[in-house]
Every structure is written in structure tokens, then in C-alpha cells.
Amino acid sequence: MARVLVGIKRVIDYAVKIRVKSDKSGVVVDGVKHSMNPFDEIAIEEAVRMKEKKLAKEVIAVSCGPTASQETIRTALAMGADKGIHVEISGNEAEFLQPIHVSKILAKLAQDEKVDLIIVGKQAIDDDCNQTAQMTGGVLGWPTATFCSKIEHGQNELTVTREIDGGLEVVKVKTPAVLSADLRLNEPRYATLPNIMKAKKKPVKKISPKDLGIDITPRIQIISVEDPPVRQAGSILPDVDTLISKLKEGGHL
Amino acid sequence: MMLAMGRRLKAIECFLRRWVSSRPDPELTALRYNVKRGSYAVPNDTHVAFFEKLLGPGGVITDSQECDAYNVDWLKIVKGSSRLVLRPRSTEEVSAVLRYCDERRLALCPQSGNTSLVGGSVPVFDEIVLSMRLMDRIIHTDELAGVVVCEAGCVLQRLDEHLSGRDLMMPIDLGAKGSCLIGGNVSTNAGGLRLLRYGNLHGNVLGLEAVMANGNVIDCLNTLKKDNTGYHLKHLFIGSEGTLGVVTKLAIQCPNLPKAINVAFLGLRDFKKVLETYRLAKGELSEILSSCEMMDRVSMDIAEQALGLKNPLASENDFYMLIETSGSQLSHDEEKVKAFLEKVMELGIVDDGTVTSDPSKIQKIWEVRERLAEAMSKEHYLFKYDISLPLSEFYSIVAVLKDHLKDCDVRYITGFGHLGDGNLHVQVLTSDYDAKVNARLEPFIFEYTSKMRGSISAEHGIGFKKAKFLRYSKDESAIELMRNMKRAMDPNGILNPYKVFT
């Protein structure tokens, strides 16, 4: 039975309105409600379902970030993960943490924990990078299947349905492998009260990138973060004639 | 990306969802309910010409198809035959319209977001529809005092969004928030999901401006929390459903936006356990408790089937409760919520549950409760009752109705509602309007409610649908005084006729 490692990121909750800092150095995160990246939630759900179907022996949830990331790990544990690993990175450093760093961390942990499968969300909704799965596969030299919407388990191989522009693509990958979860892979559960309580007693190991021998020196510099342009308000016109003349005025006709 | 886009589309989606219904329009109210038209003048071309001149382009609608959007209610249970819709942009225009109509005895049906659940917002015959939709300016926001002054046509959700940028919120929230207008909320004294914590609109409306039937503008637009001078006339326009005047401007008291919200969704075995949970929630959560809602198994099943919503719990339960807390510090609230939940689980009162403080999950859980009315009306005709009952008798009405209707062709009988306010929504779902079911239900359910000393309309108002049953909740002496007030303020009876009174 497989050991599964799932990467989860703490991001600003998608129901919260994002505000850009006045000095344009980033977005306001203090006092803003965070939760688990929705695609990572799908990844956790998939791993937990594997465990329920006796396809996985252990599910390990890993999060790289500040102390508060432990809340995200607790959520994963409440959903059914067995143990957590918190790779502690200060808030300041976390802002410049990139997929290249995270994939090296995940790859190292995957080797240390002797896992057979890594599942991550296809992208984080804050930076929209969509690189972690690919790079983790690259670092480990493992087959990688991205944008999974269906995963079927065979003997030492997986049949994966991928969401691509033209429709669906079915591929086979040998394990060990890296997968990235797309939106339609599953619908994550809500953690139940007994499991939320049990999750408090599950082990969470704290570790630093230094312990893993991974250099997280920033490779990027954020020059400016800005709000998207404000959309012009529409107007209601009294009749079709006015509409036509307006369209002509604007050179659309 | 997809999720961010989803956020932007949410508002449009909400609006569309409310209007896309698979059921056809109902037959005309006048026919189905055998109503006699009052002796009002019939709107003619001269009237239309006057209004076109008064209101300008976009202010008058006479196209019959366009008018029908204003003739049919959201639940599709009533339909009028108006061929004239007026859309004033200012108090002065409302006043001129009313004066003109009063002098000519032209009947009017004031309409806001048209989300009435008792047929109060659409004409019965050919009443001119007075749509308040274009009066949607937010006039002033006092952030320190927590007061917003706005026109009556502002959409509730837009006001809430406007305020949330200032760390304030509306004291009222309800499922129809994306469509309903604040003027309609006030005119019907709408209740909703925050009433348990913040009280009803009689307390939260600080002042208002309204236009009387004769066109006189009554300025009671006070913005002070305390103003104990003279008669408190604003109350005449709160909950009188547009029969005494048309509300044009409002000053509303707004609480601070809570910094921490927790939502628990619970599964329970029987109604006794629901009441026990409520009792404990009041005690353990006290000042942070902001909502206590319940729904039965059938309600949940319909939400899942009709709208594809997800039951937050994997288990099936006979009853579900949604408990929300709002406070100023998450860790403090979470500790209380945790202690409460541990207690109800340990005592075996609650069988299953989940709890979250993630805004996205909170939104999803609330959606199940907020969209119940929509789910039920999607594929069925809905006999909908909104009653207040003493908590001890709160849910027994569903069993009583099941027995009373056992030989009728009924699909479902469901109950859900604002437990914390003693307010139950009882629904009888049939495949189409069924006169036999109607005759069996009314006045039976009102007699029953009256016998239990409940109210036949807890928050939806009287509208058209319940006008003839008013006496089950109001003494004749009170109804007589209401009539006298109506005569004094609208002697020609042009404002929202056939509603509230028979």
C-alpha cells in the first residue's frame, strides 16, 4: 500500500476581498482570513479517499509557511490525513518562497518519508504559478501527471484522466509519481466534529528548510503589485435607436 | 483563476438563478382567486403621455412583454395584468406620480425587488406598477455613528458590500439579498437571518422619507439613535406593505462588521434534540450567537436534488441546524464554540456536525439554507406558510399537516426556519396549483396557528395571499383602527389595493 505525501498551501480565503498594500509591495495579509488552497483541499481529499479504499497506508500533509500554516495542517488532519509536517518559514521569507523551493522541499521529504505518491493542487490561488508538481517531478525524476480529473489505480501504475484544452486526455504513469489535482477530481468533504477533535492529537513535525539542506534564498524581486483596472460602469439605454447611435459613436458599427 | 472569476460572476449568477425557473407563469390572480376589481380609473394614452413627459426616456414601460416581468411574482403564484410600469428617479417624481394618480383615482402597485413571498409586490388587475429600482443612490455613510442614508431602490447586497468596505454591515440579511431592495425590506418589515442578533427593522430604521397617496412628502429622515419627539411616524411605513405611503429614502443603523465568524452545521435525530441544542447554544454562546436556523431532512434532500447543493455532512439526519457566531476575536469565539460543540457531542444531543471559520466554507454552508425557497419552487408549486409558533409546538405543525393532507396529491411537506426567532417556514409542495389542497390548507393552518397563539405571518407580511386571513392574528379592534388609518392616509385607496385588507 502506498504512502502519499500531499502539499498544502495556506492562502487568503477566496471569499475574502483582496486589498493591495498602499505602497504596492504586495497584498494585505494581516488580519485577513486565510484557508487551505482549494486545489490542495482536493488533493487531500483524493489521498484520504485512497486511504479509505485501502489503497494508501499513510497520508502525510506538508505545508511550507509561517506558524499559522499549522492551522492549515490541522484542517488536513481533520479531513483524514494521518500526520503533518510543518516546514517553518517566516512570514517575510514566505512572501518570496517560490515553486522551485517548495518542490525541492517536497522532493527531499518524499525521499525521507519513503512515499510512493505526491499529490499537490494544480496551482495556488494566490500566485497562480502552476509549477510545483512539474518541478517536483523533475527534481525526483518521477513521472508526473498534471491537471488530474480522475485517478484509477493499477498494479504499480496509475491511469490518469487529465483536463486539457481540447477535452480529456488519458495517460498511464508508473509509480512512484507526482500528480496535480484539478477542480473536478472530487468534491472535498467538510471535516466532522469528532475528526476535528481527533486531529488535535495527531502528530505534526516541525522542521526548517535548513534541516532539509535546502536554500530558500529569494530568486525574485517584487517590483509592484497593483489592483486590476476598474471596469467602467455600464449604462441603461432607453431604446434600440440610442443603442445603435452609441455603437456607431464608439466605432463598433 | 477560475475561482477568482467565480467571485466576480457570483452577483450576476445570483440574479439569473432567481429568475430562471422551469415552471410556466401562473394564471391571472383575478381568475384563480376570483377577485373583484375596485372602481379605479383605467390607465389610458393620456395618462401614459403625462408620465412619459414627467419621467423622460426609460421612465415608462408599456411593452406588454416587458410589463409581464413586473406582473409575475418570484414564486410564480400570482399574476397581474398591468400594461404600465413607471420608474421614477427621485422623490419629486414619486410625489408627482402619486398626486396625479390620486386625483384621477388610478391604482398603483409599488414594487421593489419583486421578491415577495405573499404576492404583495405585483398588481392584481391593471394597477400601475411603480418600480423603485432606479432610485438607488447611497446618499451618506456615517462610519463612526454607523448610519447609512440611501434611497429606497438600493439592492440590499450592494448596501452590504458598500458598508463592508467601511467595517460596517446591514442589520438585515436574507436569501433574496441579491435582488431585493431596501425600500421593500422596510415596507414589509422583512426579518431574515440576522434578526436574532440585531432585532427587526422597527428598531434599525432610524428615519425615513415617504410619499403619501396625495403626493405629500413626509420627511422623517432622522439619523439619530435617540429621538423621542412627537409621534413615531416612521413606524407607519415600516411593515405597512406600501398601503399607507411609498418609502423613498432611509436612514439605517449599521452594526460593526464582525471580525470573527464561526458556523457550525449539525445533524440531529429528533426535534426535541434541536430544542436542547438551541437552549445550550443560548447559554454557552450567549453574546456571540448570531443565527440559529433549522431545517428538516426533506428540505435538505430537495436542496441537493433541485440545485445540486452539497450536504455539509456525509450522514443523513432527520434534522439539521446551522449555528453562527459573530464576534470581535476569533480565538475567543473559537474557544466558546469548541466548548459548546464538545458538550452537545458528549451529551449525545448532536449526532454529526462540522464547524468552520473559513469564509468560503461559511458561504457554502449558508447557501444550503438560503436557497431552500428557490430549491423548493424550482420544480413544484409551493404552498408556503411563514408562521411564528411557541417553540414547544414549533415543528408539530408538519406532522399535523401530513395527517390533514394524507388523501391529497402532495409531493412533500417540509419545515425549516429561524428557530431562534420562533419562526417556521412550512411548505406544501405539489406538482401544480391544486385547488383541493388550497381549500384543505386554508384556513386550516391559520386556525391552527391562531389556536397555538402563533402568528400567521412571522416575517413575510400579509400581501395578497393572506389578506383574508388577517383576522387570525389581529383582533377586530386592531383591524378597525388599521382601516381608519388607511382611510385617513389614502382616502381613495390607490396604494397597493387588494393587499393587507380585503
mmCIF file of N, CA and C in Angstrom, chain B residues 158-222:
data_model
loop_
_atom_site.group_PDB
_atom_site.id
_atom_site.type_symbol
_atom_site.label_atom_id
_atom_site.label_comp_id
_atom_site.label_asym_id
_atom_site.label_seq_id
_atom_site.Cartn_x
_atom_site.Cartn_y
_atom_site.Cartn_z
ATOM 1 N N ARG B 158 -25.891 45.195 -2.347
ATOM 2 C CA ARG B 158 -24.995 46.301 -2.719
ATOM 3 C C ARG B 158 -24.716 47.179 -1.499
ATOM 4 N N LEU B 159 -25.742 47.412 -0.685
ATOM 5 C CA LEU B 159 -25.541 48.198 0.532
ATOM 6 C C LEU B 159 -24.565 47.489 1.462
ATOM 7 N N ASP B 160 -24.736 46.179 1.583
ATOM 8 C CA ASP B 160 -23.871 45.406 2.460
ATOM 9 C C ASP B 160 -22.425 45.478 1.972
ATOM 10 N N GLU B 161 -22.233 45.379 0.659
ATOM 11 C CA GLU B 161 -20.884 45.455 0.100
ATOM 12 C C GLU B 161 -20.289 46.847 0.298
ATOM 13 N N HIS B 162 -21.123 47.864 0.095
ATOM 14 C CA HIS B 162 -20.685 49.246 0.310
ATOM 15 C C HIS B 162 -20.219 49.426 1.756
ATOM 16 N N LEU B 163 -20.986 48.869 2.684
ATOM 17 C CA LEU B 163 -20.666 49.044 4.100
ATOM 18 C C LEU B 163 -19.461 48.217 4.529
ATOM 19 N N SER B 164 -19.305 47.036 3.927
ATOM 20 C CA SER B 164 -18.222 46.160 4.387
ATOM 21 C C SER B 164 -16.855 46.798 4.127
ATOM 22 N N GLY B 165 -16.766 47.658 3.127
ATOM 23 C CA GLY B 165 -15.518 48.391 2.896
ATOM 24 C C GLY B 165 -15.251 49.407 3.990
ATOM 25 N N ARG B 166 -16.256 49.654 4.820
ATOM 26 C CA ARG B 166 -16.116 50.620 5.924
ATOM 27 C C ARG B 166 -16.253 49.930 7.277
ATOM 28 N N ASP B 167 -16.044 48.612 7.277
ATOM 29 C CA ASP B 167 -16.134 47.815 8.507
ATOM 30 C C ASP B 167 -17.502 47.872 9.165
ATOM 31 N N LEU B 168 -18.542 48.073 8.339
ATOM 32 C CA LEU B 168 -19.914 48.057 8.864
ATOM 33 C C LEU B 168 -20.708 47.019 8.082
ATOM 34 N N MET B 169 -21.922 46.735 8.535
ATOM 35 C CA MET B 169 -22.784 45.863 7.741
ATOM 36 C C MET B 169 -24.246 46.221 7.944
ATOM 37 N N MET B 170 -25.094 45.707 7.074
ATOM 38 C CA MET B 170 -26.518 45.940 7.221
ATOM 39 C C MET B 170 -27.030 45.087 8.388
ATOM 40 N N PRO B 171 -28.019 45.606 9.137
ATOM 41 C CA PRO B 171 -28.548 44.814 10.249
ATOM 42 C C PRO B 171 -29.493 43.712 9.769
ATOM 43 N N ILE B 172 -29.695 43.624 8.454
ATOM 44 C CA ILE B 172 -30.627 42.639 7.909
ATOM 45 C C ILE B 172 -29.938 41.877 6.783
ATOM 46 N N ASP B 173 -30.235 40.590 6.703
ATOM 47 C CA ASP B 173 -29.660 39.743 5.655
ATOM 48 C C ASP B 173 -30.693 38.671 5.338
ATOM 49 N N LEU B 174 -30.926 38.428 4.071
ATOM 50 C CA LEU B 174 -31.862 37.354 3.725
ATOM 51 C C LEU B 174 -31.507 36.747 2.391
ATOM 52 N N GLY B 175 -32.094 35.586 2.117
ATOM 53 C CA GLY B 175 -31.746 34.825 0.925
ATOM 54 C C GLY B 175 -31.843 35.621 -0.364
ATOM 55 N N ALA B 176 -32.811 36.547 -0.428
ATOM 56 C CA ALA B 176 -33.033 37.297 -1.669
ATOM 57 C C ALA B 176 -32.148 38.531 -1.778
ATOM 58 N N LYS B 177 -31.085 38.604 -0.970
ATOM 59 C CA LYS B 177 -30.321 39.853 -0.864
ATOM 60 C C LYS B 177 -29.785 40.403 -2.188
ATOM 61 N N GLY B 178 -29.551 39.516 -3.148
ATOM 62 C CA GLY B 178 -29.032 39.972 -4.431
ATOM 63 C C GLY B 178 -30.071 40.644 -5.306
ATOM 64 N N SER B 179 -31.355 40.491 -4.976
ATOM 65 C CA SER B 179 -32.423 41.083 -5.789
ATOM 66 C C SER B 179 -33.276 42.080 -5.017
ATOM 67 N N CYS B 180 -33.492 41.843 -3.729
ATOM 68 C CA CYS B 180 -34.459 42.667 -3.002
ATOM 69 C C CYS B 180 -33.907 44.068 -2.770
ATOM 70 N N LEU B 181 -34.803 45.043 -2.687
ATOM 71 C CA LEU B 181 -34.409 46.433 -2.465
ATOM 72 C C LEU B 181 -34.735 46.830 -1.031
ATOM 73 N N ILE B 182 -33.917 47.705 -0.483
ATOM 74 C CA ILE B 182 -34.057 48.061 0.930
ATOM 75 C C ILE B 182 -35.431 48.681 1.223
ATOM 76 N N GLY B 183 -35.965 49.431 0.250
ATOM 77 C CA GLY B 183 -37.288 50.044 0.465
ATOM 78 C C GLY B 183 -38.353 48.980 0.646
ATOM 79 N N GLY B 184 -38.242 47.898 -0.122
ATOM 80 C CA GLY B 184 -39.173 46.771 0.009
ATOM 81 C C GLY B 184 -38.981 46.058 1.329
ATOM 82 N N ASN B 185 -37.729 45.892 1.728
ATOM 83 C CA ASN B 185 -37.449 45.254 3.018
ATOM 84 C C ASN B 185 -38.138 46.022 4.144
ATOM 85 N N VAL B 186 -37.996 47.353 4.089
ATOM 86 C CA VAL B 186 -38.560 48.186 5.152
ATOM 87 C C VAL B 186 -40.085 48.203 5.073
ATOM 88 N N SER B 187 -40.616 48.367 3.870
ATOM 89 C CA SER B 187 -42.074 48.423 3.715
ATOM 90 C C SER B 187 -42.745 47.145 4.194
ATOM 91 N N THR B 188 -42.017 46.029 4.121
ATOM 92 C CA THR B 188 -42.609 44.764 4.560
ATOM 93 C C THR B 188 -42.050 44.313 5.910
ATOM 94 N N ASN B 189 -41.211 45.158 6.516
ATOM 95 C CA ASN B 189 -40.566 44.801 7.776
ATOM 96 C C ASN B 189 -39.965 43.397 7.696
ATOM 97 N N ALA B 190 -39.198 43.139 6.631
ATOM 98 C CA ALA B 190 -38.630 41.809 6.400
ATOM 99 C C ALA B 190 -37.751 41.400 7.578
ATOM 100 N N GLY B 191 -37.738 40.114 7.868
ATOM 101 C CA GLY B 191 -36.968 39.609 9.016
ATOM 102 C C GLY B 191 -35.596 39.154 8.585
ATOM 103 N N GLY B 192 -35.462 37.850 8.332
ATOM 104 C CA GLY B 192 -34.199 37.338 7.799
ATOM 105 C C GLY B 192 -33.289 36.730 8.836
ATOM 106 N N LEU B 193 -32.013 36.613 8.417
ATOM 107 C CA LEU B 193 -31.087 35.738 9.128
ATOM 108 C C LEU B 193 -30.355 36.412 10.283
ATOM 109 N N ARG B 194 -30.398 37.747 10.337
ATOM 110 C CA ARG B 194 -29.654 38.425 11.408
ATOM 111 C C ARG B 194 -30.570 38.947 12.509
ATOM 112 N N LEU B 195 -31.864 38.654 12.380
ATOM 113 C CA LEU B 195 -32.833 39.236 13.307
ATOM 114 C C LEU B 195 -32.576 38.824 14.756
ATOM 115 N N LEU B 196 -32.187 37.558 14.921
ATOM 116 C CA LEU B 196 -31.916 37.036 16.262
ATOM 117 C C LEU B 196 -30.962 37.952 17.025
ATOM 118 N N ARG B 197 -29.945 38.449 16.321
ATOM 119 C CA ARG B 197 -28.921 39.250 16.970
ATOM 120 C C ARG B 197 -29.249 40.748 16.963
ATOM 121 N N TYR B 198 -29.710 41.254 15.832
ATOM 122 C CA TYR B 198 -29.814 42.711 15.682
ATOM 123 C C TYR B 198 -31.241 43.260 15.759
ATOM 124 N N GLY B 199 -32.217 42.376 15.888
ATOM 125 C CA GLY B 199 -33.588 42.844 16.022
ATOM 126 C C GLY B 199 -34.205 43.205 14.687
ATOM 127 N N ASN B 200 -35.481 43.596 14.675
ATOM 128 C CA ASN B 200 -36.146 43.837 13.393
ATOM 129 C C ASN B 200 -36.009 45.287 12.945
ATOM 130 N N LEU B 201 -36.606 45.591 11.799
ATOM 131 C CA LEU B 201 -36.376 46.901 11.182
ATOM 132 C C LEU B 201 -37.032 48.052 11.939
ATOM 133 N N HIS B 202 -38.037 47.756 12.750
ATOM 134 C CA HIS B 202 -38.614 48.841 13.548
ATOM 135 C C HIS B 202 -37.538 49.459 14.450
ATOM 136 N N GLY B 203 -36.589 48.650 14.858
ATOM 137 C CA GLY B 203 -35.501 49.170 15.694
ATOM 138 C C GLY B 203 -34.341 49.712 14.872
ATOM 139 N N ASN B 204 -34.124 49.153 13.707
ATOM 140 C CA ASN B 204 -32.929 49.502 12.939
ATOM 141 C C ASN B 204 -33.106 50.649 11.947
ATOM 142 N N VAL B 205 -34.352 50.952 11.590
ATOM 143 C CA VAL B 205 -34.581 52.120 10.732
ATOM 144 C C VAL B 205 -34.631 53.343 11.648
ATOM 145 N N LEU B 206 -33.658 54.226 11.480
ATOM 146 C CA LEU B 206 -33.626 55.411 12.346
ATOM 147 C C LEU B 206 -34.581 56.478 11.841
ATOM 148 N N GLY B 207 -34.724 56.529 10.530
ATOM 149 C CA GLY B 207 -35.610 57.532 9.963
ATOM 150 C C GLY B 207 -35.922 57.192 8.534
ATOM 151 N N LEU B 208 -36.956 57.829 8.003
ATOM 152 C CA LEU B 208 -37.272 57.593 6.596
ATOM 153 C C LEU B 208 -38.037 58.765 6.004
ATOM 154 N N GLU B 209 -38.051 58.774 4.683
ATOM 155 C CA GLU B 209 -38.839 59.745 3.948
ATOM 156 C C GLU B 209 -39.843 58.932 3.138
ATOM 157 N N ALA B 210 -41.107 59.364 3.157
ATOM 158 C CA ALA B 210 -42.116 58.614 2.410
ATOM 159 C C ALA B 210 -43.046 59.590 1.720
ATOM 160 N N VAL B 211 -43.687 59.106 0.660
ATOM 161 C CA VAL B 211 -44.644 59.938 -0.059
ATOM 162 C C VAL B 211 -46.036 59.372 0.189
ATOM 163 N N MET B 212 -46.960 60.245 0.597
ATOM 164 C CA MET B 212 -48.334 59.802 0.861
ATOM 165 C C MET B 212 -49.097 59.727 -0.455
ATOM 166 N N ALA B 213 -50.268 59.117 -0.397
ATOM 167 C CA ALA B 213 -51.071 58.917 -1.608
ATOM 168 C C ALA B 213 -51.345 60.233 -2.337
ATOM 169 N N ASN B 214 -51.545 61.327 -1.589
ATOM 170 C CA ASN B 214 -51.854 62.598 -2.245
ATOM 171 C C ASN B 214 -50.614 63.326 -2.759
ATOM 172 N N GLY B 215 -49.451 62.676 -2.635
ATOM 173 C CA GLY B 215 -48.226 63.274 -3.166
ATOM 174 C C GLY B 215 -47.419 64.025 -2.120
ATOM 175 N N ASN B 216 -47.977 64.220 -0.933
ATOM 176 C CA ASN B 216 -47.218 64.924 0.116
ATOM 177 C C ASN B 216 -46.010 64.108 0.560
ATOM 178 N N VAL B 217 -44.877 64.810 0.670
ATOM 179 C CA VAL B 217 -43.668 64.127 1.115
ATOM 180 C C VAL B 217 -43.559 64.259 2.630
ATOM 181 N N ILE B 218 -43.444 63.131 3.327
ATOM 182 C CA ILE B 218 -43.299 63.155 4.784
ATOM 183 C C ILE B 218 -41.824 62.946 5.095
ATOM 184 N N ASP B 219 -41.209 63.958 5.673
ATOM 185 C CA ASP B 219 -39.783 63.876 5.967
ATOM 186 C C ASP B 219 -39.556 63.477 7.423
ATOM 187 N N CYS B 220 -39.269 62.229 7.630
ATOM 188 C CA CYS B 220 -38.894 61.748 8.971
ATOM 189 C C CYS B 220 -37.504 61.146 8.903
ATOM 190 N N LEU B 221 -36.657 61.761 8.065
ATOM 191 C CA LEU B 221 -35.345 61.173 7.796
ATOM 192 C C LEU B 221 -34.346 61.478 8.913
ATOM 193 N N ASN B 222 -34.712 61.100 10.121
ATOM 194 C CA ASN B 222 -33.837 61.268 11.273
ATOM 195 C C ASN B 222 -32.664 60.299 11.186
#
